[in-house]
Amino acid sequence: MLVGKRISDRYKIIGLIGGGGMSNVYLAHDMILNRDVAIKILRYDFTNEDELHRRFQREALSATSLTHPNIVSVYDVGDDGDLHYIVMEYVQGKTLKQYIQEFAPISPARSVHIMKQLTSAIANAHENHIIHRDIKPQNILMDAEGNVKITDFGIAMTLSATSFTQTNSVLGTVHYLSPEQARGGTATNKSDIYALGIVLYELLTGELPFSGESAVSIALKHLQAETPSVRAFDATIPQSVENVVLKATAKDASHRYSTVEEMQEDLETVLSPNRMNEPKFVIPVDNDVTKAIPIIKEPTLRKDEDLTKTRAIEPITQSKPKPEAKKPVEKAVPVKKKKKWPLYVAGLVIAAIAISLFLLFATSPKKISVPDVANLTIVEATKKLEAEGFTVGEEPQERYDEDIEKDKVIETNPAEGTERVKGTEVDLVVSLGVEKTKVDDYRGQQISQVQSMLKGKFLEPEISDVYSTEPEGTIIEQEPLPPEEVIAKDTSMKFKVSAGVKMVTVDNVVNYTKAEMDEYVSRQGLKWRISREDYNNTVAAGSVISQLTKAGTSVEAGSTIAVVISKGPAEKPVKTYVTTVVIPYEPTEEGIEQQIRIEVQDKIHSMAKPYAEFPITSDKEYKIQFVVEEGQQVAYKILRDSQIIAEESFNYDDIK
């Protein structure tokens, strides 16, 4: 049991995440970098297979060359005794398979968004000459933000090589297996495109296009049956989206997208309104070729097969037709033979000479020159060396180099141009890039001292002055920050240095409103407060009457200005007066209503608005109440049928 153990004195195993046919995946903690990682460990029953082990390491090293936001990063590859492991990025979330099971069917927009991430990742892998070979939702992880990342790069390629060697079978998950793989052919980039098409089908429908009771029965459907229509499942799915599925899953690889990039370009516009009702994708018919389609029979089915796992699928082949019965041949008339023994003797002599020459030269191994692989990636260098007949050492040497960029080959051992026999192992020396320097923390130090320390090591620093309460010349901020590592000779440190405290000259703020005060102090880097509020007959209410910090005074930035705010003019004495008026009823015809309107002008009333309105059919006594402010003149007016019949005005002092 590995839980609790430490691998290579660095990775502490926390728990088992999952497992497959060839390896198990554990959650581990990187004790050096203090982060959680996923660690894939080759199962014990495969550790003694040297070829598998070498390929496992080689393909894992290839995967480290893949850097893409939608590919799970490979951090480290190594051995610890009999344990062979790969350390990968730990993605906290769920698999795409779990997401489909929980939320399917997925909307076309969301499905296309996911597929664009997947095609971008696979395109990156193909650019690096890596074919995934086992694309399926179980190998796609989804984080909490809904971003997807593909995992298990290179491992499927490793295991398939072993499968071919041992059983001549094809490795893959049968539900996503391309027709050419099912026939026992070599997987290509178009095999990955086929699997992506199946994944899109599953996203849109929540189902797999082909199912059966055994792996072989499903593989037969990949070979013989057309991909079902997603629009038959949901008619609202645009035809343009279905066309992506149909083209990606075409039986003949030549009818699929040429590259994953082409598929990605199609996905970019697939939801455009002008494409929603485009014609259905149809496989072009080749009228010049007539093909005989054989009937392929399915072998006996097994009820207990797990069809979701990556597995070895025996290639489906057609039995050869029995040869036609030979026609009888007429008996030849015997002819007298000539003696041929002298020819036989001559032939034997020539053969003996040829064999002697062959043994002479064949037993002397031919030497070939080690090719130049400098500036190539490990994958490119390995391919070139193997193509020349050399093998490549499992553990490349590493060293810093100012001229060769990181992860590219500096030189080989034996050196380029050295002659060696075929099969010689060549070790690679790989660049770690330019050696980096860990940045120190210079904050709180004087800029003059730091400049002296950095001179000759770093580029000239970029310095900007900022006002601060720190002593003048003190470094307040820096970029980059420790413990970042940088290439010193290419790096210019950036420093913000204290210029001391900023001084501000106070302006005359009398008559400023509160809003104007807010804007002023914000602009000057000051604050303000109300000392008190007083009545004032000349300064409007809410504006500054006076300031306690006099205009022209210099203060530190951040200081507070105290001001006196106006409450407006002081209130005057008020009297309340009530007068009673008699409104005479004088109709032109007895019994007719007359309309009365009373208008008042005082502290709270205006003649623009009626004080009272009512009808009368007889004389009416009415009380009018006035609110009179000191120094104010008030008045009233009575209208009967719109005619003024009484009006009067009087002053504050007239009221006793």
XYZ file of C-alpha atoms in Angstrom:
656
model
C 0.000 0.000 0.000
C 1.565 3.298 -1.079
C -0.634 5.698 0.922
C 1.525 7.593 3.423
C 4.799 6.728 1.673
C 7.162 9.284 0.135
C 8.303 8.744 -3.470
C 11.868 9.861 -4.289
C 11.932 11.579 -0.884
C 9.679 14.283 -2.369
C 6.133 13.177 -3.197
C 4.032 12.062 -0.226
C 1.149 9.794 -1.314
C -2.187 10.976 0.145
C -4.687 8.627 -1.469
C -5.755 6.691 -4.560
C -7.616 8.753 -7.184
C -8.180 6.070 -9.810
C -6.599 3.305 -11.814
C -6.417 1.685 -15.211
C -5.098 -1.385 -16.911
C -1.434 -0.364 -16.757
C -1.124 2.192 -13.947
C -2.720 3.723 -10.866
C -3.130 7.442 -10.156
C -2.634 8.860 -6.662
C -3.116 12.256 -5.050
C 0.255 13.303 -3.626
C 1.846 16.363 -2.054
C 5.065 17.839 -3.438
C 7.083 18.477 -0.263
C 9.540 20.796 -2.037
C 7.120 23.069 -3.924
C 4.360 22.656 -1.301
C 1.590 21.801 -3.749
C -0.754 18.911 -4.456
C -0.008 16.843 -7.561
C -1.366 13.758 -9.299
C 1.173 10.952 -9.618
C 0.708 8.081 -12.093
C 2.594 4.919 -11.101
C 3.187 1.981 -13.459
C 1.695 -1.176 -11.967
C 4.128 -3.645 -10.387
C 3.249 -6.421 -12.838
C 4.654 -4.322 -15.715
C 7.825 -2.999 -14.039
C 10.007 -5.860 -15.310
C 9.115 -5.289 -18.965
C 12.161 -3.257 -20.059
C 10.743 -2.236 -23.430
C 7.515 -1.010 -21.843
C 9.481 0.828 -19.170
C 11.699 2.611 -21.729
C 8.742 3.605 -23.857
C 6.768 4.680 -20.778
C 9.588 7.065 -19.857
C 10.177 8.257 -23.416
C 6.530 9.057 -24.068
C 6.189 10.704 -20.647
C 9.165 12.905 -21.468
C 7.464 13.745 -24.773
C 4.360 14.805 -22.861
C 6.436 17.268 -20.831
C 6.966 19.229 -24.053
C 3.236 19.971 -24.207
C 2.366 23.328 -22.668
C -1.262 24.311 -23.140
C -4.024 25.626 -20.822
C -6.264 22.701 -21.815
C -3.663 19.965 -21.313
C -2.794 18.579 -17.888
C 0.822 19.603 -17.284
C 3.460 16.929 -16.683
C 5.906 18.147 -14.019
C 8.298 15.272 -13.485
C 9.186 11.731 -14.599
C 11.288 9.350 -12.555
C 12.004 6.051 -10.843
C 12.163 5.100 -7.180
C 13.457 1.553 -7.005
C 10.925 -0.559 -8.913
C 8.415 2.315 -9.022
C 8.167 4.152 -12.348
C 6.105 7.334 -12.081
C 4.919 10.469 -13.823
C 4.037 13.589 -11.791
C 1.217 15.682 -13.240
C -0.869 18.745 -12.464
C -3.682 17.962 -10.011
C -7.021 19.211 -11.362
C -9.666 19.508 -8.667
C -13.072 18.807 -10.161
C -14.694 16.005 -12.127
C -14.238 14.149 -15.398
C -16.159 15.223 -18.483
C -17.870 11.805 -18.316
C -19.236 12.649 -14.852
C -20.314 16.083 -16.115
C -22.192 14.490 -19.046
C -23.868 11.949 -16.755
C -25.004 14.776 -14.461
C -26.109 17.452 -16.936
C -26.657 15.815 -20.363
C -27.845 16.661 -22.880
C -25.530 19.685 -23.015
C -26.696 22.728 -25.002
C -25.094 23.256 -28.437
C -23.472 26.515 -27.272
C -21.902 24.900 -24.191
C -20.906 21.791 -26.181
C -19.174 23.911 -28.831
C -17.380 25.900 -26.104
C -16.019 22.654 -24.609
C -15.054 21.271 -28.037
C -13.105 24.421 -28.953
C -10.964 23.884 -25.853
C -10.421 20.216 -26.759
C -9.524 20.882 -30.401
C -7.098 23.610 -29.336
C -5.361 21.155 -26.989
C -5.207 18.305 -29.520
C -3.921 20.694 -32.216
C -1.063 21.604 -29.866
C -0.270 17.910 -29.360
C -0.315 17.192 -33.101
C 2.063 20.119 -33.678
C 4.437 18.326 -31.317
C 4.000 15.035 -33.239
C 1.995 13.385 -30.464
C -1.228 11.496 -31.206
C -3.395 10.926 -28.149
C -5.034 7.664 -29.366
C -7.408 7.397 -26.421
C -9.575 10.537 -26.370
C -12.671 9.955 -24.261
C -14.613 11.922 -21.595
C -12.982 9.764 -18.892
C -9.587 11.216 -19.927
C -10.851 14.820 -19.847
C -10.933 16.702 -16.538
C -13.147 19.719 -15.749
C -12.210 22.231 -13.056
C -14.543 24.300 -10.861
C -14.697 27.100 -13.482
C -15.836 24.699 -16.212
C -12.520 24.654 -18.087
C -11.482 21.286 -19.505
C -8.027 19.687 -19.554
C -6.982 16.552 -21.447
C -4.821 14.010 -19.647
C -2.994 10.724 -20.459
C -0.961 12.188 -23.340
C 1.642 9.832 -24.687
C 0.739 6.920 -22.423
C -1.720 5.437 -24.916
C 1.030 5.611 -27.535
C 3.404 3.736 -25.206
C 0.987 0.962 -24.394
C -0.153 0.475 -27.957
C 3.413 -0.267 -28.964
C 3.502 -3.095 -26.444
C 0.136 -4.400 -27.616
C 1.318 -4.628 -31.200
C 4.483 -6.435 -30.165
C 2.714 -9.008 -28.065
C -0.655 -9.605 -29.662
C -0.864 -7.564 -32.866
C -3.918 -5.874 -31.318
C -4.989 -2.259 -31.113
C -5.223 -0.362 -27.831
C -8.143 1.989 -27.281
C -11.569 2.489 -25.754
C -13.953 0.785 -28.148
C -16.749 3.395 -27.969
C -14.369 6.060 -29.355
C -12.271 3.807 -31.626
C -11.820 4.927 -35.239
C -12.587 2.471 -38.070
C -8.925 2.314 -39.101
C -7.906 1.350 -35.548
C -10.661 -1.277 -35.403
C -9.258 -2.801 -38.611
C -5.796 -3.013 -37.009
C -4.376 -0.001 -38.832
C -2.069 2.626 -37.373
C -3.683 5.497 -35.470
C -3.160 8.917 -37.073
C -4.172 12.463 -36.271
C -7.481 11.690 -38.002
C -8.122 8.944 -35.443
C -8.078 11.668 -32.780
C -10.499 13.722 -34.922
C -12.879 10.729 -35.072
C -12.800 10.385 -31.268
C -13.481 14.127 -30.878
C -16.550 13.719 -33.087
C -17.830 10.912 -30.832
C -17.258 13.120 -27.756
C -19.290 15.944 -29.371
C -22.089 13.446 -30.135
C -22.102 12.346 -26.489
C -22.184 15.952 -25.227
C -25.190 16.823 -27.400
C -27.214 13.670 -26.689
C -25.893 12.230 -23.436
C -25.585 8.898 -25.266
C -22.953 6.998 -27.238
C -23.611 6.546 -30.982
C -22.791 2.828 -30.943
C -23.420 0.256 -28.229
C -23.335 -3.525 -28.031
C -22.803 -6.514 -25.800
C -19.098 -6.834 -26.559
C -16.149 -4.775 -27.688
C -16.132 -6.505 -31.069
C -19.820 -5.839 -31.724
C -19.251 -2.130 -31.068
C -16.124 -2.092 -33.232
C -18.165 -3.647 -36.065
C -20.626 -0.763 -35.851
C -17.755 1.740 -36.093
C -16.784 -0.045 -39.313
C -20.216 -0.589 -40.873
C -22.895 1.699 -39.366
C -23.356 5.383 -40.112
C -23.194 7.776 -37.165
C -26.783 8.411 -35.944
C -28.254 11.896 -36.412
C -28.083 14.172 -33.357
C -31.015 16.124 -34.838
C -33.097 12.959 -34.647
C -32.449 13.117 -30.900
C -33.171 16.881 -30.690
C -34.481 18.768 -33.732
C -33.436 22.129 -32.211
C -29.747 21.282 -32.681
C -28.554 23.357 -35.688
C -27.693 21.445 -38.845
C -24.286 23.144 -38.821
C -23.502 21.519 -35.448
C -24.623 18.077 -36.658
C -22.404 18.525 -39.705
C -19.339 18.782 -37.443
C -20.243 15.407 -35.896
C -20.862 13.788 -39.301
C -17.653 15.084 -40.880
C -15.448 14.221 -37.885
C -16.846 10.659 -37.712
C -16.734 9.816 -41.422
C -15.785 6.143 -41.933
C -13.179 6.981 -44.553
C -10.465 9.128 -42.942
C -10.050 11.084 -46.197
C -13.571 12.495 -45.755
C -12.866 13.825 -42.247
C -11.300 17.161 -41.400
C -7.748 17.315 -42.740
C -6.448 18.604 -39.400
C -7.759 19.388 -35.936
C -7.128 23.071 -36.723
C -9.640 22.794 -39.590
C -12.198 21.290 -37.191
C -11.535 24.103 -34.709
C -12.025 26.747 -37.419
C -15.373 25.126 -38.289
C -16.425 25.253 -34.614
C -15.624 28.996 -34.447
C -18.508 29.822 -36.816
C -20.781 26.811 -36.328
C -23.341 28.790 -34.271
C -23.490 31.768 -36.660
C -27.102 32.538 -37.719
C -26.227 32.212 -41.412
C -25.078 28.602 -40.862
C -27.994 27.287 -38.784
C -29.823 25.759 -41.766
C -26.910 24.858 -44.029
C -27.185 21.644 -46.114
C -26.524 18.360 -44.341
C -22.987 17.005 -44.721
C -22.978 14.084 -47.154
C -20.028 11.824 -47.955
C -19.030 12.482 -51.593
C -19.736 9.499 -53.862
C -16.881 8.148 -55.996
C -18.663 6.831 -59.097
C -15.428 5.607 -60.680
C -14.852 2.868 -58.129
C -17.010 -0.182 -57.517
C -16.280 -1.851 -54.194
C -17.399 -5.221 -52.889
C -18.485 -4.792 -49.288
C -17.801 -8.001 -47.349
C -20.176 -9.273 -44.709
C -18.268 -9.389 -41.447
C -19.648 -11.782 -38.885
C -19.477 -11.041 -35.202
C -17.682 -13.572 -32.998
C -19.141 -15.018 -29.826
C -20.100 -12.265 -27.375
C -18.907 -12.006 -23.805
C -21.412 -10.725 -21.291
C -18.906 -9.544 -18.678
C -16.771 -7.160 -20.734
C -16.166 -3.603 -19.399
C -16.529 -1.558 -22.570
C -15.502 1.784 -21.031
C -11.854 0.902 -20.390
C -8.866 1.391 -22.620
C -8.297 -2.110 -23.869
C -6.641 -4.245 -26.518
C -9.034 -4.866 -29.420
C -8.139 -7.649 -31.842
C -8.125 -6.236 -35.387
C -11.188 -7.204 -37.364
C -10.048 -8.905 -40.565
C -11.794 -10.502 -43.489
C -11.217 -14.200 -44.223
C -9.578 -14.758 -47.569
C -11.793 -16.351 -50.262
C -10.983 -19.958 -51.092
C -8.930 -20.278 -54.257
C -10.710 -21.548 -57.309
C -10.244 -25.256 -58.160
C -7.309 -25.741 -60.456
C -8.123 -26.612 -64.029
C -6.685 -29.902 -65.323
C -3.463 -29.434 -67.259
C -2.760 -31.489 -70.356
C 0.078 -33.955 -69.865
C 3.269 -32.724 -71.507
C 5.075 -34.857 -74.050
C 8.361 -36.044 -72.471
C 11.483 -34.423 -73.911
C 14.948 -35.882 -73.635
C 16.880 -33.986 -70.935
C 20.389 -32.646 -71.403
C 23.022 -33.218 -68.738
C 23.085 -30.280 -66.291
C 25.626 -31.382 -63.616
C 28.375 -29.046 -64.886
C 26.016 -26.124 -64.327
C 25.230 -27.324 -60.806
C 28.916 -27.502 -59.926
C 29.538 -23.996 -61.261
C 26.562 -22.701 -59.291
C 27.834 -24.251 -56.069
C 31.246 -22.655 -56.538
C 29.730 -19.226 -57.136
C 27.444 -19.616 -54.105
C 30.398 -20.587 -51.905
C 32.322 -17.496 -53.011
C 29.280 -15.263 -52.375
C 28.757 -16.706 -48.904
C 32.439 -16.208 -48.063
C 32.313 -12.573 -49.183
C 29.087 -12.022 -47.243
C 30.552 -13.472 -44.044
C 33.709 -11.429 -44.503
C 31.907 -8.097 -44.784
C 28.813 -8.833 -42.697
C 30.866 -9.771 -39.646
C 32.617 -6.389 -39.730
C 30.070 -3.931 -38.220
C 29.593 -0.799 -40.269
C 30.231 2.463 -38.442
C 28.078 5.573 -38.892
C 28.515 9.178 -37.743
C 26.530 10.580 -34.825
C 24.270 13.273 -36.376
C 24.080 16.886 -35.214
C 20.990 17.260 -32.982
C 21.922 20.538 -31.254
C 19.014 22.969 -30.766
C 16.427 20.195 -31.249
C 13.884 19.149 -28.624
C 14.348 15.778 -26.908
C 11.560 14.330 -29.080
C 13.082 15.668 -32.318
C 16.619 14.589 -31.364
C 15.428 11.104 -30.381
C 13.630 10.654 -33.704
C 16.684 11.785 -35.669
C 19.103 9.540 -33.749
C 16.821 6.502 -33.968
C 16.349 7.102 -37.689
C 20.153 6.858 -38.065
C 20.200 3.584 -36.127
C 21.260 4.752 -32.666
C 19.462 4.262 -29.359
C 18.983 7.124 -26.905
C 19.902 7.068 -23.220
C 16.968 7.057 -20.834
C 18.173 9.880 -18.553
C 19.377 13.006 -20.384
C 22.051 15.079 -18.667
C 21.111 18.674 -17.876
C 23.115 21.875 -17.536
C 22.670 25.626 -17.847
C 23.526 27.227 -21.178
C 23.337 30.864 -22.287
C 22.912 30.091 -25.985
C 20.612 27.040 -26.147
C 17.061 27.587 -24.936
C 15.515 25.478 -22.199
C 14.588 21.824 -22.989
C 16.632 21.740 -26.204
C 19.725 19.622 -26.844
C 23.159 21.211 -26.291
C 25.298 18.259 -27.426
C 25.534 14.480 -27.424
C 27.844 11.920 -25.872
C 29.509 10.573 -28.067
C 29.861 13.949 -29.774
C 28.384 14.866 -33.139
C 30.486 13.459 -35.999
C 31.924 10.596 -33.925
C 31.699 7.252 -35.734
C 29.979 4.431 -33.902
C 28.310 1.151 -34.906
C 24.545 0.955 -35.260
C 22.725 0.374 -31.985
C 25.200 2.438 -29.929
C 23.493 4.322 -27.108
C 23.831 8.112 -27.395
C 23.247 10.286 -24.327
C 21.684 13.721 -24.714
C 22.871 16.831 -22.870
C 19.816 19.074 -22.494
C 19.747 22.786 -21.663
C 18.187 24.110 -18.475
C 18.257 27.529 -20.117
C 20.188 30.480 -18.779
C 20.954 30.143 -15.075
C 18.561 32.221 -13.005
C 19.193 34.334 -9.907
C 16.785 34.502 -6.981
C 15.617 38.099 -6.404
C 16.366 39.611 -2.983
C 13.999 41.836 -0.998
C 15.284 45.430 -1.267
C 12.250 47.155 0.287
C 13.163 49.479 3.170
C 16.732 49.935 1.902
C 18.230 53.122 0.450
C 18.168 53.224 -3.355
C 21.771 54.454 -3.593
C 23.086 51.369 -1.750
C 20.951 48.964 -3.802
C 22.114 50.520 -7.082
C 25.721 49.805 -6.087
C 24.883 46.159 -5.267
C 23.101 45.568 -8.592
C 25.677 47.281 -10.791
C 27.278 44.835 -13.224
C 24.802 42.049 -12.419
C 21.431 43.474 -13.521
C 20.452 46.015 -16.153
C 20.107 49.648 -15.030
C 17.096 49.797 -12.664
C 13.934 51.778 -13.457
C 13.250 54.232 -10.613
C 10.070 56.247 -10.022
C 9.553 58.684 -7.128
C 6.429 58.561 -4.995
C 5.404 60.679 -2.016
C 5.529 58.763 1.245
C 5.941 59.148 4.988
C 9.067 56.960 4.653
C 12.419 58.799 4.661
C 13.427 60.207 1.305
C 15.328 57.676 -0.866
C 13.776 54.595 0.789
C 12.618 51.795 -1.568
C 8.869 51.282 -1.007
C 7.976 48.805 -3.787
C 9.939 46.591 -6.168
C 9.300 44.394 -9.191
C 9.927 41.478 -9.466
C 9.403 40.348 -5.885
C 11.277 37.616 -4.027
C 11.583 34.650 -4.305
C 11.135 34.949 -8.090
C 14.071 33.745 -10.177
C 15.226 35.843 -13.134
C 18.008 36.012 -15.700
C 19.988 38.814 -14.056
C 21.784 40.105 -17.151
C 18.433 40.504 -18.983
C 16.467 41.968 -16.065
C 15.927 45.591 -15.081
C 14.606 45.914 -11.532
C 11.765 48.410 -11.067
C 11.704 50.451 -7.846
C 9.275 52.958 -6.347
C 11.317 55.244 -4.104
C 10.077 57.655 -1.418
C 10.323 61.352 -2.323
C 9.331 62.313 1.225
C 6.062 63.807 2.383
C 4.069 65.792 -0.187
C 3.209 69.407 0.846
C -0.015 71.052 -0.342
C -0.900 74.785 -0.351
C -4.476 75.329 0.862
C -6.756 77.390 -1.443
C -9.502 79.851 -0.472
C -12.568 77.628 -0.202
C -15.128 80.236 0.999
C -18.480 79.806 -0.810
C -17.539 76.212 -1.860
C -20.495 73.849 -1.664
C -20.100 70.482 0.052
C -19.791 68.774 -3.338
C -17.104 71.252 -4.392
C -15.228 70.592 -1.143
C -15.284 66.831 -1.833
C -13.867 67.362 -5.313
C -11.193 69.809 -4.093
C -9.756 67.636 -1.303
C -9.815 64.560 -3.561
C -7.772 66.414 -6.165
C -5.288 67.826 -3.616
C -4.906 64.695 -1.481
C -6.488 66.327 1.557
C -9.476 65.742 3.848
C -12.085 68.166 5.240
C -14.472 68.394 8.154
C -17.259 70.727 9.364
C -16.200 72.654 12.451
C -19.692 74.131 13.006
C -22.765 75.518 11.176
C -23.980 79.154 11.491
C -26.791 81.290 10.035
C -25.624 83.681 7.329
C -27.627 86.143 5.261
C -25.109 86.288 2.357
C -23.781 82.707 1.991
C -26.209 80.068 0.754
C -27.100 77.218 3.051
C -24.646 74.285 2.716
C -21.740 76.453 1.515
C -18.526 77.459 3.312
C -18.701 80.679 5.374
C -15.083 80.545 6.566
C -12.098 78.160 6.905
C -10.038 77.535 10.035
C -6.973 76.531 7.961
C -6.204 79.813 6.240
C -5.738 80.062 2.480
C -2.064 79.979 1.456
C -1.022 77.699 4.339
C 1.217 74.699 3.403
C 0.117 71.409 4.937
C 1.141 67.736 4.512
C -0.827 65.673 2.036
C -3.574 63.882 3.913
C -4.154 66.769 6.350
C -7.699 67.814 7.278
C -9.140 71.302 6.559
C -11.784 72.542 9.025
C -14.539 74.875 7.718
C -17.719 76.642 8.936
C -20.852 75.842 6.912
C -23.811 78.235 6.374
C -27.307 77.328 7.564
C -28.673 80.144 5.415
C -30.405 83.333 6.723
C -31.576 83.308 10.363
C -35.324 82.727 10.856
C -37.509 85.841 11.643
C -40.356 86.108 14.222
C -43.723 84.846 12.959
C -47.305 85.854 13.942
C -50.538 84.000 13.253
C -53.595 86.165 12.507
C -57.212 85.141 11.856
C -59.797 87.431 10.258
C -63.492 86.699 9.626
C -65.138 87.835 6.402
C -68.782 87.761 5.305
C -69.317 86.764 1.711
C -72.641 88.130 0.362
C -74.910 85.955 -1.821
C -76.060 88.065 -4.798
C -77.302 85.826 -7.629
C -78.827 87.034 -10.866
C -81.572 84.495 -10.238
C -82.685 83.242 -6.837
C -81.451 79.717 -5.875
C -78.514 79.585 -8.291
C -75.126 78.584 -6.743
C -72.364 81.144 -6.791
C -68.696 79.922 -6.864
C -66.361 81.449 -4.297
C -62.510 81.470 -4.554
C -60.270 82.854 -1.799
C -56.583 83.638 -2.492
C -54.022 84.373 0.275
C -50.448 85.719 0.184
C -48.436 85.109 3.408
C -45.361 83.164 4.599
C -46.784 79.797 3.589
C -49.403 80.668 0.926
C -49.278 82.174 -2.542
C -52.044 83.743 -4.634
C -51.006 81.496 -7.500
C -52.848 78.696 -5.729
C -56.371 79.058 -4.221
C -56.588 79.152 -0.441
C -60.175 77.827 -0.596
C -62.951 77.178 -3.151
C -66.647 76.443 -2.424
C -70.208 77.267 -3.656
C -72.763 79.410 -1.743
C -76.545 79.783 -1.960
C -76.735 82.344 0.863
C -74.482 84.782 2.663
C -71.527 82.955 4.228
C -69.190 83.834 7.071
C -65.606 82.488 6.578
C -62.428 82.616 8.701
C -59.032 83.210 7.010
C -55.793 82.403 8.924
C -52.528 84.174 8.041
C -48.917 83.255 8.987
C -46.967 86.537 8.909
C -43.153 86.859 9.133
C -41.511 89.993 10.553
C -41.236 92.668 7.846
C -43.664 90.822 5.574
C -46.843 92.227 3.962
C -49.788 89.839 3.604
C -53.007 90.085 1.594
C -56.176 88.240 0.645
C -58.629 88.401 -2.250
C -62.212 87.047 -2.545
C -63.702 86.252 -5.966
C -67.381 85.420 -6.597
C -68.105 83.908 -9.980
C -64.583 85.051 -10.983
C -65.310 88.673 -9.998
C -63.286 90.311 -7.179
C -65.699 91.380 -4.465
C -63.190 92.024 -1.648
C -59.441 92.376 -1.114
C -57.194 93.688 1.636
C -53.476 93.812 2.579
C -51.651 94.603 5.838
C -48.150 94.471 7.403
C -46.598 92.439 10.235
C -46.655 95.515 12.472
C -50.415 96.085 11.831
C -51.190 92.837 13.642
C -51.632 93.307 17.406
